[in-house]
Amino acid sequence: MPKPPSPLLELRGLSKRFGAVQALDSFGLDVQPGEFVTVVGPSGCGKSTLFNIVAGLDEPDDGGILRFKGRGCHARELLGQVSFMPQRDLLLPWRNVVDNAILANEIEGANRREARAKALSMLPEFGLAGFESQYPHQLSGGMRQRVALMRTFLFERELMLLDEPFGALDALTRSMMQRWLLDVWQRHRRTILFITHDVDEAIFLGDRVVVMTARPGAVKLMREVNLPRPRAPELLTAPEFTAIKREVLDAIEEEAMKSFISGTGAAP
Amino acid sequence: MKPAAMAALRLLGGVILAGLVWEGAVVAFGIRPHLLPRLSDILTAIAFTPGAYWAGLQRTAAETLIGFAAGTAVGILNGLVFFRAPLLRDMLLPVFIVSQTIPVIAFGALVVMWFGNTLLAKAVIAFYLTFFPVTVNTLLGLNSVDPKQVALLRSFGATPRQILLRLQLPMALPQIFVALRLGASLSLVGAIVGEWFGDNTGIGVLLLQAMYNENVEALWAAILCAALLGTAFYALVAWAERRIVFWGVEQ
Amino acid sequence: MNRRHLLAATGAAAATPFIRPAGAQTLVRASLRLKWLTQAQFAGFYVAHQKGYYRETGIDLTINPGGPNLLTENLVASGADTFGLSGGTDSVFAARERSLPIVCAGVMHQQTPFVFVARADGPIRTLADFRGKTITTWFTGANFVLLGMLAQAGLNRGDFTMQPQQVSVQPFVDRQIDVVTATRYNEFFTLMSRVGRENLRVFVPDDHGITFPRDTVIVSEQTARDRPQMVQGFLRATIRGWRDVLADNKAGVDAVMSVAPTLNRPHQEFMLVEAGKLMVAGGAARNGLFWIDRPVIQAAHDFFRQHEVIKTPLDLAAAFNSSFLEALPVADRMA
Ligand SMILES: Nc1ncnc2c1ncn2[C@@H]1O[C@H](COP(=O)(O)OP(=O)(O)O)[C@@H](O)[C@H]1O
Ligand SMILES: [Mg+2]
């Protein structure tokens, strides 16, 4: 596989231990500018840990290499450099939709009026037109998630980390959100690292799917998704799609089995 | 505006109904006046010297408000300092707790020696009863903020100060208001108790005079004034809470 | 005012009264702590204050009411208040025994102000009839007066039930107890209005040779030593106020009710009549108002010693200082 010269993010031999728990073990991954990489793996395998490191919230253990825009750095230097969306929307209940969306811009010292104007102009794109003055407790789960995504998009960084953004949504809303996200991504062209435990979602969205091993997390399978874009819902039943899905599922199955057995303590 | 007016009307109706039941019960069951006087007799007592009750109401309200405001400010400040400096918290919080075990009567006697029969002295007692719950609840509220929420703001590059002002302090508000509602009642108690240490004006003075002169109508008149003040103040705090913490207690 | 108190609390300025120029004359700020809530019992002080008698003697006086949680002796000893109208000879004894540096400069009530009251139609006709009965009284001195009276009738502790008396006299009205203690000017009024004067039988301590002068004017030893002029001035103005009140009771009640308007006027009028009688009785008839009647005080002291309320004999010459009164002409002191 010929590697393009300058990845946006390079991770090599990244490990992280919490006391007795080895969450990540020698994790490695390159992400190219503009790429949409999805990460799947059994729950508890270290996906969020990986994101926390890339977001700058946690330092990896000594020995690993972390390079961003071609420069080696500490994780903490990434604070404010990547646009991070955690698993829950974490909207602030006293801020309305617009003010929640511009939270990150406000923190980096942007002019509040300009940021608001920009957010207002983006509302229709995020399906939030007319909801600018609503408060989180007045919104549905799908809308809250879209506000959180808008906050992430408005914080204009080359790399976006989305941790199971649709995990809590019902199936119908979820598939609508997936197509919508692709649409938005295609227009804004950011680099996205996207965690999910839904294999369909991983393949449907990604340029590449990374399957992680059971804890301690490492790369089990790296699979290019060479399906044409824009992607339509019918793709989910296309044979090329199911072929990739078979491959990914096999890898996940193996890991799930491992973690199940180690979890119950039974011999193979 | 409409529902608020309706609520006010309902409240008024309730008060009038309670008054009628009171008056009727005393007359119907022939309750002796020194156990429970007729409401009309109590209102007559107030109407006889309205100036004394009005002056008392104003004075006690001023003492309560000053003490409450100071207690709130100092309590929130304490909470912030303790939150940011755990060592200071471990050193001082036990002292605060011990200070709260001093019976308010004993504390009142000290305050009178320090400040004399001044408005300030009563405000100090009201403050003494208010600042502690506000301190504790502020600290509680700040500590209960979801670490994931803090992590999110950190990922945006937020400074500790930005995290405090934009996240932790607003997030602690519901908890702080729990203490403020408590403080509204406590500060009034503090002001009234403070007036039991030799003063000329205040609801507490009227209560004491009526009690020791076995003047039952005057006693009930003073109780009504205290209830009025307490209810009004509590309602004010509750109103502010609804306005400020409009999102309710989430999570 | 509060600055003065703060300073006094730290002890830094207990000796230096706050001096403030008022027009041409220099007034000394001072405060009087009463023994109880504002009522006609203290009418003379309020009249003297409202008519400017204290100002005329160079004192800018603040009158602070007392109350159930205050001990006048403590406030005067600590410097929080300059003058005090304290409980009485008994409380002066107690304070001196605790080494509180206070001195009595005058005595307001020359006779025991409280009596013991039974029902006229009840079984109690004499002190001997107290046997087996239930009595409530104040355990702040009145209990010993009662013990002394009953001892004369041959009764000892255990021959009757003595309980602490609460705020209300209602238990007596409701016949739950047989004997109640009442000040002549306060509780007695409530009893009269609830039971009727003709239905009450009264036992007077002074009739049995026990007299406890009460309502004592006190100052700190320091004030007595450093500012005798001010103490004399205070007494002069106070007596002037009281002479006015005794001549015109209504004006006295008016003065009090202007400060505490919710008081019951008939009660206050009654109180002033009774308090006036206590003030002009005994030694005051010959030597004027606020007279310190030493033989009577000595007798009260000896009575307390006998009942071991006071553990060691007190130096009464030091505790009671008549020099401030004696500096005023007798004629000016007569009611
Ligand atoms: N801060 C922490 N302290 C201790 N253990 C942690 C911490 N964060 C994660 N872990 C542990 O590390 C493992 C991986 O967690 P995580 O990265 O959240 O998994 P997931 O793949 O489900 O997102 C889990 O066993 C989790 O309990
Ligand atoms: Mg996770």
XYZ file of N, CA, C and O in Angstrom, chain C residues 243-320:
312
model
N -38.884 61.716 89.434
C -39.738 62.646 90.196
C -40.873 63.130 89.304
O -42.024 63.229 89.731
N -40.548 63.421 88.028
C -41.592 63.836 87.085
C -42.632 62.741 86.926
O -43.840 62.988 86.918
N -42.141 61.504 86.787
C -43.058 60.386 86.539
C -43.964 60.159 87.747
O -45.175 59.949 87.600
N -43.376 60.216 88.938
C -44.191 59.958 90.139
C -45.233 61.053 90.316
O -46.303 60.833 90.888
N -44.929 62.251 89.814
C -45.898 63.340 89.896
C -46.944 63.237 88.785
O -48.052 63.734 88.914
N -46.588 62.597 87.674
C -47.512 62.524 86.540
C -47.341 61.158 85.856
O -46.582 61.008 84.903
N -48.073 60.160 86.391
C -47.937 58.794 85.868
C -48.255 58.705 84.385
O -47.637 57.961 83.641
N -49.250 59.461 83.970
C -49.699 59.342 82.583
C -48.563 59.718 81.624
O -48.332 59.034 80.618
N -47.842 60.789 81.967
C -46.723 61.207 81.123
C -45.665 60.108 81.075
O -45.021 59.894 80.040
N -45.497 59.402 82.195
C -44.530 58.300 82.243
C -44.927 57.181 81.302
O -44.100 56.659 80.535
N -46.210 56.814 81.346
C -46.682 55.741 80.463
C -46.568 56.182 79.001
O -46.161 55.401 78.135
N -46.898 57.452 78.756
C -46.783 57.971 77.382
C -45.351 57.825 76.865
O -45.127 57.412 75.723
N -44.400 58.184 77.724
C -43.000 58.131 77.306
C -42.605 56.704 76.936
O -41.921 56.466 75.937
N -43.054 55.742 77.732
C -42.711 54.347 77.472
C -43.405 53.862 76.204
O -42.796 53.207 75.352
N -44.691 54.225 76.070
C -45.439 53.703 74.927
C -45.049 54.379 73.610
O -45.353 53.853 72.545
N -44.364 55.506 73.717
C -43.847 56.083 72.474
C -42.698 55.229 71.935
O -42.419 55.228 70.745
N -42.047 54.495 72.836
C -40.960 53.620 72.410
C -41.491 52.235 72.046
O -41.030 51.606 71.095
N -42.473 51.760 72.815
C -43.035 50.424 72.569
C -44.551 50.540 72.454
O -45.280 50.270 73.408
N -45.034 50.913 71.265
C -46.449 51.263 71.119
C -47.419 50.092 71.260
O -48.613 50.319 71.463
N -46.929 48.861 71.127
C -47.876 47.735 71.170
C -48.189 47.297 72.591
O -48.975 46.384 72.802
N -47.584 47.947 73.587
C -47.852 47.571 74.978
C -49.302 47.887 75.326
O -49.943 48.738 74.727
N -49.770 47.163 76.354
C -51.144 47.309 76.811
C -51.209 48.436 77.851
O -50.617 48.349 78.919
N -51.897 49.519 77.535
C -51.855 50.721 78.375
C -52.353 50.493 79.807
O -51.646 50.862 80.759
N -53.505 49.854 79.993
C -53.946 49.631 81.384
C -52.913 48.881 82.204
O -52.670 49.193 83.382
N -52.291 47.874 81.576
C -51.252 47.111 82.262
C -50.086 48.027 82.646
O -49.581 47.984 83.769
N -49.667 48.878 81.729
C -48.541 49.767 81.985
C -48.874 50.790 83.077
O -48.026 51.123 83.919
N -50.111 51.256 83.075
C -50.521 52.211 84.117
C -50.480 51.554 85.485
O -49.994 52.121 86.469
N -51.004 50.322 85.535
C -50.971 49.569 86.786
C -49.529 49.349 87.236
O -49.168 49.536 88.397
N -48.690 48.957 86.273
C -47.287 48.682 86.571
C -46.597 49.893 87.197
O -45.862 49.780 88.184
N -46.880 51.055 86.648
C -46.195 52.252 87.108
C -46.623 52.600 88.537
O -45.794 52.983 89.370
N -47.906 52.416 88.828
C -48.389 52.663 90.194
C -47.665 51.754 91.174
O -47.139 52.192 92.213
N -47.594 50.455 90.817
C -46.981 49.480 91.723
C -45.478 49.718 91.852
O -44.920 49.661 92.951
N -44.818 49.982 90.721
C -43.378 50.232 90.759
C -43.088 51.479 91.597
O -42.132 51.518 92.372
N -43.939 52.492 91.457
C -43.767 53.721 92.230
C -43.828 53.441 93.727
O -43.025 53.977 94.504
N -44.766 52.589 94.119
C -44.875 52.248 95.551
C -43.586 51.616 96.059
O -43.112 51.912 97.151
N -43.003 50.714 95.256
C -41.767 50.035 95.663
C -40.614 51.028 95.759
O -39.714 50.878 96.577
N -40.653 52.080 94.943
C -39.546 53.026 94.890
C -39.525 53.964 96.087
O -38.464 54.392 96.532
N -40.717 54.323 96.588
C -40.760 55.306 97.671
C -40.864 54.649 99.040
O -40.934 55.325 100.060
N -40.890 53.296 99.060
C -41.033 52.590 100.335
C -39.715 52.596 101.105
O -38.680 53.056 100.608
N -39.772 52.114 102.331
C -38.569 51.866 103.146
C -37.674 53.083 103.281
O -38.129 54.205 103.521
N -36.377 52.864 103.095
C -35.376 53.907 103.298
C -35.557 55.096 102.376
O -35.112 56.210 102.680
N -36.220 54.905 101.211
C -36.393 55.999 100.268
C -37.279 57.098 100.858
O -37.149 58.265 100.484
N -38.165 56.731 101.780
C -39.063 57.721 102.370
C -38.259 58.775 103.129
O -38.608 59.958 103.120
N -37.154 58.367 103.761
C -36.351 59.314 104.539
C -35.173 59.877 103.732
O -34.841 61.031 103.842
N -34.569 59.020 102.883
C -33.314 59.412 102.243
C -33.408 59.659 100.753
O -32.403 59.891 100.100
N -34.605 59.525 100.228
C -34.763 59.836 98.806
C -34.686 58.609 97.920
O -34.314 57.516 98.345
N -35.022 58.852 96.631
C -35.062 57.778 95.642
C -33.677 57.176 95.452
O -32.659 57.849 95.619
N -33.664 55.864 95.110
C -32.439 55.126 94.801
C -31.520 54.929 96.003
O -30.360 54.571 95.864
N -32.068 55.172 97.180
C -31.256 55.042 98.384
C -30.748 53.617 98.573
O -31.455 52.638 98.290
N -29.496 53.530 98.997
C -28.922 52.208 99.300
C -29.071 51.989 100.797
O -28.329 52.560 101.600
N -30.035 51.171 101.166
C -30.369 50.956 102.582
C -29.489 49.829 103.134
O -29.818 48.644 103.025
N -28.375 50.225 103.734
C -27.359 49.234 104.079
C -27.824 48.153 105.054
O -27.529 46.979 104.839
N -28.551 48.510 106.128
C -29.014 47.432 107.027
C -29.862 46.389 106.283
O -29.717 45.189 106.527
N -30.711 46.845 105.387
C -31.572 45.910 104.656
C -30.728 45.015 103.751
O -30.950 43.801 103.660
N -29.730 45.639 103.105
C -28.877 44.859 102.202
C -28.020 43.875 102.994
O -27.846 42.723 102.598
N -27.552 44.334 104.166
C -26.782 43.437 105.029
C -27.640 42.235 105.418
O -27.191 41.079 105.378
N -28.902 42.504 105.745
C -29.810 41.426 106.145
C -30.042 40.454 104.999
O -30.042 39.232 105.194
N -30.209 41.003 103.805
C -30.406 40.142 102.628
C -29.169 39.284 102.397
O -29.259 38.089 102.109
N -28.003 39.914 102.562
C -26.730 39.203 102.405
C -26.627 38.065 103.427
O -26.306 36.920 103.078
N -26.954 38.380 104.674
C -26.840 37.372 105.728
C -27.825 36.221 105.489
O -27.519 35.061 105.755
N -28.984 36.591 104.978
C -29.994 35.569 104.678
C -29.461 34.603 103.612
O -29.592 33.382 103.732
N -28.818 35.152 102.604
C -28.249 34.306 101.541
C -27.086 33.470 102.064
O -26.889 32.332 101.631
N -26.294 34.057 102.972
C -25.196 33.307 103.561
C -25.747 32.119 104.334
O -25.262 31.005 104.198
N -26.806 32.391 105.090
C -27.433 31.371 105.925
C -27.925 30.206 105.063
O -27.808 29.040 105.430
N -28.440 30.533 103.875
C -28.915 29.482 102.963
C -27.832 29.027 102.012
O -28.092 28.264 101.091
N -26.622 29.528 102.243
C -25.449 29.148 101.456
C -25.624 29.405 99.953
O -25.063 28.698 99.130
N -26.398 30.398 99.644
C -26.462 30.833 98.245
C -25.159 31.557 97.926
O -24.630 31.473 96.825
N -24.654 32.291 98.929
C -23.336 32.916 98.818
C -22.378 32.075 99.644
O -22.650 31.778 100.805
N -21.273 31.665 99.014
C -20.371 30.722 99.695
C -19.466 31.425 100.708
O -19.164 30.874 101.756
N -19.004 32.656 100.366
C -18.138 33.388 101.299
C -18.713 34.791 101.495
O -19.353 35.337 100.594
N -18.498 35.377 102.661
C -19.047 36.721 102.905
C -18.486 37.726 101.899
O -17.335 37.636 101.494
N -19.324 38.669 101.489
C -18.896 39.660 100.501
C -18.572 40.984 101.188
O -19.117 41.291 102.252
N -17.693 41.755 100.529
C -17.364 43.096 101.022
C -18.440 44.055 100.517
O -18.347 44.593 99.415
N -19.490 44.254 101.338
C -20.634 45.041 100.883
C -20.273 46.515 100.727
O -20.850 47.226 99.908
N -19.308 46.988 101.534
C -18.903 48.397 101.425
C -18.332 48.673 100.031
O -18.537 49.749 99.460
N -17.645 47.664 99.468
C -17.074 47.836 98.130
C -18.114 47.608 97.043
O -18.080 48.227 95.992
N -19.046 46.698 97.302
C -20.034 46.333 96.282
C -21.108 47.402 96.124
O -21.664 47.587 95.052
N -21.414 48.103 97.208
C -22.459 49.133 97.176
C -21.831 50.475 97.523
O -21.324 50.667 98.620
